[in-house]
PDB file of C-alpha atoms in Angstrom:
ATOM      1  CA  MET A 125      15.156 -29.024   1.552  1.00  0.00           C
ATOM      2  CA  HIS A 126      14.439 -31.315   4.467  1.00  0.00           C
ATOM      3  CA  THR A 127      13.135 -29.550   7.578  1.00  0.00           C
ATOM      4  CA  LYS A 128      13.366 -32.332  10.129  1.00  0.00           C
ATOM      5  CA  HIS A 129      15.511 -31.371  13.101  1.00  0.00           C
ATOM      6  CA  ILE A 130      15.825 -31.872  16.838  1.00  0.00           C
ATOM      7  CA  ALA A 131      15.961 -28.902  19.208  1.00  0.00           C
ATOM      8  CA  ASP A 132      18.324 -28.923  22.163  1.00  0.00           C
ATOM      9  CA  PHE A 133      19.586 -26.519  24.791  1.00  0.00           C
ATOM     10  CA  CYS A 134      23.123 -25.878  25.941  1.00  0.00           C
ATOM     11  CA  THR A 135      25.252 -23.324  27.719  1.00  0.00           C
ATOM     12  CA  ILE A 136      28.444 -22.334  25.918  1.00  0.00           C
ATOM     13  CA  ALA A 137      31.061 -22.510  28.613  1.00  0.00           C
ATOM     14  CA  GLY A 138      32.047 -19.134  29.987  1.00  0.00           C
ATOM     15  CA  THR A 139      30.413 -16.951  27.343  1.00  0.00           C
ATOM     16  CA  GLN A 140      26.645 -16.747  27.714  1.00  0.00           C
ATOM     17  CA  LYS A 141      24.696 -15.173  30.563  1.00  0.00           C
ATOM     18  CA  GLN A 142      21.660 -17.090  29.318  1.00  0.00           C
ATOM     19  CA  PRO A 143      21.627 -20.619  27.860  1.00  0.00           C
ATOM     20  CA  TYR A 144      22.081 -20.685  24.092  1.00  0.00           C
ATOM     21  CA  LYS A 145      19.094 -22.370  22.501  1.00  0.00           C
ATOM     22  CA  MET A 146      20.108 -24.963  19.934  1.00  0.00           C
ATOM     23  CA  GLN A 147      17.426 -24.447  17.302  1.00  0.00           C
ATOM     24  CA  HIS A 148      18.736 -26.848  14.667  1.00  0.00           C
ATOM     25  CA  VAL A 149      20.746 -30.074  14.591  1.00  0.00           C
ATOM     26  CA  LEU A 150      23.501 -28.280  12.643  1.00  0.00           C
ATOM     27  CA  ASP A 151      24.065 -25.917  15.596  1.00  0.00           C
ATOM     28  CA  ASN A 152      25.733 -28.899  17.312  1.00  0.00           C
ATOM     29  CA  PRO A 153      26.832 -31.024  14.338  1.00  0.00           C
ATOM     30  CA  ALA A 154      29.432 -33.285  15.957  1.00  0.00           C
ATOM     31  CA  TRP A 155      27.177 -34.327  18.846  1.00  0.00           C
ATOM     32  CA  ASN A 156      24.205 -34.950  16.580  1.00  0.00           C
ATOM     33  CA  ALA A 157      26.309 -36.858  14.040  1.00  0.00           C
ATOM     34  CA  LEU A 158      27.681 -39.098  16.783  1.00  0.00           C
ATOM     35  CA  LEU A 159      24.114 -39.589  17.970  1.00  0.00           C
ATOM     36  CA  SER A 160      22.702 -40.438  14.546  1.00  0.00           C
ATOM     37  CA  GLY A 161      24.405 -41.094  11.208  1.00  0.00           C
ATOM     38  CA  ASN A 162      27.889 -41.666  12.669  1.00  0.00           C
ATOM     39  CA  SER A 163      26.798 -43.534  15.816  1.00  0.00           C
ATOM     40  CA  ASN A 164      28.762 -46.576  14.596  1.00  0.00           C
ATOM     41  CA  LEU A 165      31.951 -44.535  15.052  1.00  0.00           C
ATOM     42  CA  ALA A 166      30.996 -43.004  18.426  1.00  0.00           C
ATOM     43  CA  MET A 167      32.958 -43.345  21.632  1.00  0.00           C
ATOM     44  CA  GLY A 168      32.204 -41.776  25.020  1.00  0.00           C
ATOM     45  CA  THR A 169      29.152 -41.354  27.257  1.00  0.00           C
ATOM     46  CA  ASP A 170      25.599 -40.047  27.182  1.00  0.00           C
ATOM     47  CA  LYS A 171      26.981 -36.526  27.740  1.00  0.00           C
ATOM     48  CA  VAL A 172      30.286 -36.526  25.845  1.00  0.00           C
ATOM     49  CA  LYS A 173      30.876 -38.329  22.554  1.00  0.00           C
ATOM     50  CA  TYR A 174      33.898 -38.342  20.253  1.00  0.00           C
ATOM     51  CA  PHE A 175      35.482 -40.182  17.370  1.00  0.00           C
ATOM     52  CA  ASP A 176      38.534 -42.412  17.488  1.00  0.00           C
ATOM     53  CA  PRO A 177      41.484 -40.062  16.780  1.00  0.00           C
ATOM     54  CA  GLU A 178      42.424 -42.134  13.697  1.00  0.00           C
ATOM     55  CA  VAL A 179      38.985 -41.307  12.257  1.00  0.00           C
ATOM     56  CA  SER A 180      38.439 -37.692  13.310  1.00  0.00           C
ATOM     57  CA  PRO A 181      39.394 -35.293  16.114  1.00  0.00           C
ATOM     58  CA  PHE A 182      35.853 -34.018  16.665  1.00  0.00           C
ATOM     59  CA  VAL A 183      34.074 -34.156  20.003  1.00  0.00           C
ATOM     60  CA  GLY A 184      30.456 -33.323  20.757  1.00  0.00           C
ATOM     61  CA  PHE A 185      28.788 -32.427  24.022  1.00  0.00           C
ATOM     62  CA  ARG A 186      25.129 -32.881  24.890  1.00  0.00           C
ATOM     63  CA  GLU A 187      25.540 -29.530  26.610  1.00  0.00           C
ATOM     64  CA  ASN A 188      28.638 -27.375  26.170  1.00  0.00           C
ATOM     65  CA  THR A 189      29.259 -26.918  29.888  1.00  0.00           C
ATOM     66  CA  ALA A 190      32.443 -26.713  31.931  1.00  0.00           C
ATOM     67  CA  GLU A 191      31.387 -29.944  33.631  1.00  0.00           C
ATOM     68  CA  ASN A 192      31.348 -31.836  30.349  1.00  0.00           C
ATOM     69  CA  PHE A 193      34.661 -30.293  29.259  1.00  0.00           C
ATOM     70  CA  GLN A 194      36.069 -31.619  32.544  1.00  0.00           C
ATOM     71  CA  GLN A 195      34.576 -35.068  31.930  1.00  0.00           C
ATOM     72  CA  LEU A 196      36.389 -35.188  28.586  1.00  0.00           C
ATOM     73  CA  TYR A 197      39.611 -33.955  30.194  1.00  0.00           C
ATOM     74  CA  GLU A 198      39.570 -36.823  32.692  1.00  0.00           C
ATOM     75  CA  VAL A 199      39.582 -39.483  29.944  1.00  0.00           C
ATOM     76  CA  ALA A 200      41.673 -37.679  27.316  1.00  0.00           C
ATOM     77  CA  GLN A 201      45.238 -38.681  26.565  1.00  0.00           C
ATOM     78  CA  VAL A 202      47.849 -35.974  27.129  1.00  0.00           C
ATOM     79  CA  GLY A 203      48.574 -34.140  23.883  1.00  0.00           C
ATOM     80  CA  ARG A 204      45.632 -35.539  21.935  1.00  0.00           C
ATOM     81  CA  PRO A 205      43.864 -32.759  19.983  1.00  0.00           C
ATOM     82  CA  PHE A 206      40.083 -32.485  19.903  1.00  0.00           C
ATOM     83  CA  GLY A 207      37.970 -30.418  17.542  1.00  0.00           C
ATOM     84  CA  PHE A 208      35.130 -28.590  19.279  1.00  0.00           C
ATOM     85  CA  ILE A 209      32.413 -26.853  17.231  1.00  0.00           C
ATOM     86  CA  SER A 210      30.315 -24.038  18.663  1.00  0.00           C
ATOM     87  CA  PRO A 211      27.442 -21.990  17.173  1.00  0.00           C
ATOM     88  CA  VAL A 212      28.689 -18.928  19.111  1.00  0.00           C
ATOM     89  CA  GLU A 213      32.145 -17.774  20.129  1.00  0.00           C
ATOM     90  CA  ALA A 214      33.250 -19.682  23.220  1.00  0.00           C
ATOM     91  CA  GLU A 215      35.820 -19.466  25.959  1.00  0.00           C
ATOM     92  CA  ILE A 216      37.573 -22.804  26.392  1.00  0.00           C
ATOM     93  CA  PRO A 217      37.651 -23.583  30.122  1.00  0.00           C
ATOM     94  CA  ALA A 218      40.854 -24.413  31.992  1.00  0.00           C
ATOM     95  CA  PRO A 219      42.780 -26.660  32.147  1.00  0.00           C
ATOM     96  CA  TRP A 220      42.287 -27.173  28.392  1.00  0.00           C
ATOM     97  CA  GLN A 221      44.745 -25.485  26.039  1.00  0.00           C
ATOM     98  CA  GLN A 222      43.338 -23.857  22.914  1.00  0.00           C
ATOM     99  CA  ILE A 223      45.774 -24.278  20.019  1.00  0.00           C
ATOM    100  CA  VAL A 224      43.734 -23.211  16.961  1.00  0.00           C
ATOM    101  CA  TYR A 225      40.606 -21.139  16.342  1.00  0.00           C
ATOM    102  CA  ILE A 226      38.918 -21.029  12.930  1.00  0.00           C
ATOM    103  CA  GLU A 227      35.848 -19.003  11.980  1.00  0.00           C
ATOM    104  CA  CYS A 228      33.841 -20.835   9.340  1.00  0.00           C
ATOM    105  CA  LEU A 229      30.680 -20.482   7.338  1.00  0.00           C
ATOM    106  CA  GLN A 230      28.254 -23.366   7.559  1.00  0.00           C
ATOM    107  CA  MET A 231      26.648 -23.674   4.132  1.00  0.00           C
ATOM    108  CA  VAL A 232      23.583 -25.772   3.271  1.00  0.00           C
ATOM    109  CA  HIS A 233      22.505 -26.832  -0.209  1.00  0.00           C
ATOM    110  CA  ASP A 234      19.215 -25.584  -1.640  1.00  0.00           C
ATOM    111  CA  GLY A 235      18.320 -28.852  -3.354  1.00  0.00           C
ATOM    112  CA  ARG A 236      18.815 -27.743  -6.949  1.00  0.00           C
ATOM    113  CA  ASP A 237      20.044 -30.186  -9.603  1.00  0.00           C
ATOM    114  CA  THR A 238      23.533 -29.032 -10.576  1.00  0.00           C
ATOM    115  CA  GLY A 239      24.106 -31.788 -13.119  1.00  0.00           C
ATOM    116  CA  LEU A 240      26.472 -34.725 -13.172  1.00  0.00           C
ATOM    117  CA  SER A 241      30.244 -34.569 -12.917  1.00  0.00           C
ATOM    118  CA  SER A 242      31.893 -34.711 -16.330  1.00  0.00           C
ATOM    119  CA  VAL A 243      35.166 -36.251 -15.142  1.00  0.00           C
ATOM    120  CA  SER A 244      35.784 -39.909 -14.393  1.00  0.00           C
ATOM    121  CA  LEU A 245      35.812 -40.450 -10.628  1.00  0.00           C
ATOM    122  CA  THR A 246      37.342 -43.428  -8.852  1.00  0.00           C
ATOM    123  CA  PRO A 247      35.817 -44.819  -5.635  1.00  0.00           C
ATOM    124  CA  LEU A 248      38.600 -44.594  -3.054  1.00  0.00           C
ATOM    125  CA  THR A 249      39.336 -47.616  -0.888  1.00  0.00           C
ATOM    126  CA  GLU A 250      41.878 -48.671   1.718  1.00  0.00           C
ATOM    127  CA  LYS A 251      44.528 -49.146  -0.949  1.00  0.00           C
ATOM    128  CA  HIS A 252      44.288 -45.411  -1.705  1.00  0.00           C
ATOM    129  CA  ILE A 253      44.820 -44.283   1.908  1.00  0.00           C
ATOM    130  CA  PRO A 254      48.549 -43.433   1.505  1.00  0.00           C
ATOM    131  CA  ARG A 255      47.737 -41.274  -1.526  1.00  0.00           C
ATOM    132  CA  MET A 256      44.798 -39.656   0.297  1.00  0.00           C
ATOM    133  CA  LEU A 257      47.008 -38.830   3.262  1.00  0.00           C
ATOM    134  CA  SER A 258      49.677 -37.417   0.969  1.00  0.00           C
ATOM    135  CA  LEU A 259      47.172 -35.203  -0.871  1.00  0.00           C
ATOM    136  CA  THR A 260      45.511 -33.880   2.290  1.00  0.00           C
ATOM    137  CA  LYS A 261      48.875 -33.194   3.901  1.00  0.00           C
ATOM    138  CA  LEU A 262      49.834 -31.150   0.849  1.00  0.00           C
ATOM    139  CA  THR A 263      46.552 -29.237   0.532  1.00  0.00           C
ATOM    140  CA  ASN A 264      45.292 -29.107   4.151  1.00  0.00           C
ATOM    141  CA  PRO A 265      41.517 -29.272   3.542  1.00  0.00           C
ATOM    142  CA  GLY A 266      40.937 -30.123   7.205  1.00  0.00           C
ATOM    143  CA  PRO A 267      41.640 -33.000   9.592  1.00  0.00           C
ATOM    144  CA  PHE A 268      42.328 -36.239   7.753  1.00  0.00           C
ATOM    145  CA  ALA A 269      43.745 -39.393   9.354  1.00  0.00           C
ATOM    146  CA  GLU A 270      44.370 -43.092   8.677  1.00  0.00           C
ATOM    147  CA  ARG A 271      40.735 -44.103   9.218  1.00  0.00           C
ATOM    148  CA  THR A 272      38.905 -40.972   8.051  1.00  0.00           C
ATOM    149  CA  ILE A 273      37.891 -42.987   4.993  1.00  0.00           C
ATOM    150  CA  GLU A 274      35.491 -44.881   7.297  1.00  0.00           C
ATOM    151  CA  PHE A 275      33.093 -41.938   7.022  1.00  0.00           C
ATOM    152  CA  GLY A 276      32.579 -43.294   3.515  1.00  0.00           C
ATOM    153  CA  HIS A 277      31.786 -42.176  -0.019  1.00  0.00           C
ATOM    154  CA  TYR A 278      35.239 -40.860  -0.951  1.00  0.00           C
ATOM    155  CA  HIS A 279      35.820 -40.455  -4.677  1.00  0.00           C
ATOM    156  CA  GLY A 280      38.788 -38.985  -6.504  1.00  0.00           C
ATOM    157  CA  VAL A 281      40.302 -37.997  -9.813  1.00  0.00           C
ATOM    158  CA  MET A 282      43.281 -40.152 -10.796  1.00  0.00           C
ATOM    159  CA  ASP A 283      46.095 -39.346 -13.222  1.00  0.00           C
ATOM    160  CA  GLY A 284      47.518 -42.798 -13.704  1.00  0.00           C
ATOM    161  CA  ASP A 285      48.388 -43.962 -10.191  1.00  0.00           C
ATOM    162  CA  LYS A 286      48.407 -40.399  -8.828  1.00  0.00           C
ATOM    163  CA  LEU A 287      45.454 -39.045  -6.833  1.00  0.00           C
ATOM    164  CA  VAL A 288      45.043 -35.434  -7.938  1.00  0.00           C
ATOM    165  CA  ALA A 289      41.656 -34.411  -6.473  1.00  0.00           C
ATOM    166  CA  MET A 290      39.053 -35.842  -4.134  1.00  0.00           C
ATOM    167  CA  ALA A 291      36.114 -35.241  -1.832  1.00  0.00           C
ATOM    168  CA  GLY A 292      34.054 -37.347   0.530  1.00  0.00           C
ATOM    169  CA  GLN A 293      31.533 -37.283   3.328  1.00  0.00           C
ATOM    170  CA  ARG A 294      32.244 -36.559   6.979  1.00  0.00           C
ATOM    171  CA  MET A 295      29.531 -35.859   9.565  1.00  0.00           C
ATOM    172  CA  HIS A 296      26.129 -37.428   8.878  1.00  0.00           C
ATOM    173  CA  VAL A 297      23.725 -35.431  11.024  1.00  0.00           C
ATOM    174  CA  PHE A 298      20.333 -37.128  10.820  1.00  0.00           C
ATOM    175  CA  ASN A 299      19.213 -36.195   7.280  1.00  0.00           C
ATOM    176  CA  TYR A 300      22.125 -33.799   6.621  1.00  0.00           C
ATOM    177  CA  ALA A 301      25.390 -35.091   5.121  1.00  0.00           C
ATOM    178  CA  GLU A 302      28.599 -33.039   5.202  1.00  0.00           C
ATOM    179  CA  VAL A 303      30.781 -32.803   2.111  1.00  0.00           C
ATOM    180  CA  SER A 304      34.400 -32.737   3.257  1.00  0.00           C
ATOM    181  CA  ALA A 305      38.061 -33.055   2.225  1.00  0.00           C
ATOM    182  CA  VAL A 306      37.506 -31.216  -1.060  1.00  0.00           C
ATOM    183  CA  CYS A 307      41.036 -30.779  -2.378  1.00  0.00           C
ATOM    184  CA  THR A 308      43.135 -30.623  -5.548  1.00  0.00           C
ATOM    185  CA  HIS A 309      46.847 -31.178  -6.035  1.00  0.00           C
ATOM    186  CA  PRO A 310      48.573 -27.803  -6.702  1.00  0.00           C
ATOM    187  CA  ASP A 311      49.893 -29.056 -10.055  1.00  0.00           C
ATOM    188  CA  TYR A 312      46.321 -29.682 -11.244  1.00  0.00           C
ATOM    189  CA  LEU A 313      44.608 -26.447 -10.265  1.00  0.00           C
ATOM    190  CA  GLY A 314      42.533 -24.610 -12.846  1.00  0.00           C
ATOM    191  CA  ARG A 315      40.998 -27.731 -14.381  1.00  0.00           C
ATOM    192  CA  GLY A 316      37.736 -27.581 -12.433  1.00  0.00           C
ATOM    193  CA  TYR A 317      38.392 -30.781 -10.492  1.00  0.00           C
ATOM    194  CA  ALA A 318      37.302 -29.401  -7.095  1.00  0.00           C
ATOM    195  CA  LYS A 319      33.995 -28.279  -8.575  1.00  0.00           C
ATOM    196  CA  GLN A 320      33.534 -31.650 -10.258  1.00  0.00           C
ATOM    197  CA  VAL A 321      34.093 -33.745  -7.140  1.00  0.00           C
ATOM    198  CA  LEU A 322      31.883 -31.398  -5.135  1.00  0.00           C
ATOM    199  CA  GLN A 323      29.185 -31.656  -7.787  1.00  0.00           C
ATOM    200  CA  PHE A 324      29.368 -35.445  -7.627  1.00  0.00           C
ATOM    201  CA  GLN A 325      29.087 -35.526  -3.830  1.00  0.00           C
ATOM    202  CA  THR A 326      26.189 -33.072  -3.843  1.00  0.00           C
ATOM    203  CA  GLN A 327      24.168 -35.100  -6.323  1.00  0.00           C
ATOM    204  CA  ARG A 328      25.004 -38.364  -4.541  1.00  0.00           C
ATOM    205  CA  ILE A 329      23.738 -36.998  -1.210  1.00  0.00           C
ATOM    206  CA  LEU A 330      20.569 -35.579  -2.776  1.00  0.00           C
ATOM    207  CA  ALA A 331      19.886 -38.907  -4.489  1.00  0.00           C
ATOM    208  CA  ALA A 332      20.121 -40.609  -1.081  1.00  0.00           C
ATOM    209  CA  GLY A 333      17.382 -38.309   0.220  1.00  0.00           C
ATOM    210  CA  ASP A 334      19.677 -36.191   2.393  1.00  0.00           C
ATOM    211  CA  THR A 335      20.630 -32.506   2.342  1.00  0.00           C
ATOM    212  CA  PRO A 336      24.286 -31.637   1.639  1.00  0.00           C
ATOM    213  CA  PHE A 337      26.093 -29.160   3.859  1.00  0.00           C
ATOM    214  CA  LEU A 338      29.701 -28.121   4.353  1.00  0.00           C
ATOM    215  CA  HIS A 339      32.026 -25.885   6.330  1.00  0.00           C
ATOM    216  CA  VAL A 340      34.464 -23.415   4.797  1.00  0.00           C
ATOM    217  CA  ARG A 341      36.792 -20.834   6.307  1.00  0.00           C
ATOM    218  CA  SER A 342      35.041 -17.477   6.269  1.00  0.00           C
ATOM    219  CA  ASP A 343      38.050 -15.874   4.533  1.00  0.00           C
ATOM    220  CA  ASN A 344      38.214 -18.481   1.720  1.00  0.00           C
ATOM    221  CA  HIS A 345      36.312 -16.317  -0.748  1.00  0.00           C
ATOM    222  CA  ARG A 346      37.272 -18.335  -3.830  1.00  0.00           C
ATOM    223  CA  ALA A 347      35.859 -21.557  -2.390  1.00  0.00           C
ATOM    224  CA  ILE A 348      32.745 -19.790  -1.104  1.00  0.00           C
ATOM    225  CA  HIS A 349      32.056 -18.496  -4.614  1.00  0.00           C
ATOM    226  CA  VAL A 350      32.331 -22.022  -6.045  1.00  0.00           C
ATOM    227  CA  TYR A 351      30.007 -23.419  -3.384  1.00  0.00           C
ATOM    228  CA  GLN A 352      27.459 -20.692  -4.030  1.00  0.00           C
ATOM    229  CA  SER A 353      27.500 -21.470  -7.750  1.00  0.00           C
ATOM    230  CA  LEU A 354      26.528 -25.052  -6.912  1.00  0.00           C
ATOM    231  CA  GLY A 355      23.575 -24.127  -4.730  1.00  0.00           C
ATOM    232  CA  PHE A 356      25.110 -23.760  -1.274  1.00  0.00           C
ATOM    233  CA  ALA A 357      24.044 -20.805   0.860  1.00  0.00           C
ATOM    234  CA  THR A 358      25.383 -19.668   4.220  1.00  0.00           C
ATOM    235  CA  ARG A 359      23.238 -20.821   7.096  1.00  0.00           C
ATOM    236  CA  LYS A 360      25.341 -19.235   9.809  1.00  0.00           C
ATOM    237  CA  THR A 361      28.855 -18.493  11.041  1.00  0.00           C
ATOM    238  CA  ILE A 362      30.187 -21.328  13.161  1.00  0.00           C
ATOM    239  CA  HIS A 363      33.303 -21.597  15.296  1.00  0.00           C
ATOM    240  CA  PHE A 364      35.920 -24.355  15.338  1.00  0.00           C
ATOM    241  CA  TYR A 365      38.367 -24.786  18.218  1.00  0.00           C
ATOM    242  CA  ILE A 366      41.248 -27.250  18.367  1.00  0.00           C
ATOM    243  CA  ILE A 367      42.030 -27.974  21.996  1.00  0.00           C
ATOM    244  CA  LYS A 368      44.348 -30.381  23.782  1.00  0.00           C
ATOM    245  CA  LYS A 369      45.132 -31.645  27.245  1.00  0.00           C
TER     246      LYS A 369
END
C-alpha cells in the first residue's frame, strides 16, 4: 500500500479543546481531493474549496474552523446542500442548518489481487446519464447529480438498454482513489453484480498505481462484509454532515 501522505492541522468547530491533528490525507478527503486529483473540478479559495453542485455536494476546508464555515456561508446559495466530512464528531456552527448526519467507515484496500470481473462491463458516457440518475435515485448509494460522471471511470452492467448495476470513482486524494456509487437495481440483486463492479474498480485503481478506498455506512453490515472479502479494511470511523444555508 502506498504510504505517501501530507500532514495538516485543523480545529473541528466547536468540539475540540485542542486542535485535531490531521495525520493522513484521508482524514480530510474532500479538501485534499480538491487540492490534488480533483483540482480540475475545484471552486472556492485557498481556505475553502468545493465542487460545482451538479458534480458533487462536498466541501473541504483547509482548517475546519467557524471562520471558514462563515466564509462558505457568505458565498453559498440559500438552500444549497453541502457535504462536510470530519474525522471526529463535529458541531456545525450557526447559522448553518444540519439536515443529515451519517456515521461511516472509511475502508482502504490492502493491495491484494482479487481477480478480474467475470461480467461484461460497459464504460458509461454522457448518453447513459439519465439511466445513471434513475438507478441512483432508486438505490440511493450516495449523492449523484447530472455531472457526477465527470469524476470519471464509471462502468456498468447492462441488460439490453437497461442499466442494472454500476460503480465509479469519486474523490481522488493524491494517490488514493475512492470507489463510489456502487449500486444494483433491486430486480437484479443476488447475481453478484455489486461485487463484480467493485472488483473491476479495485483492480483498475491498483493498475493505475493508486490505492482504492471507500466509505460505507457503519450499519451496512452486508456491504461491509463484501468489501472485506475483496481486501478492504476499516481505517477509521468518519463523519458525514449534510448542511445548508
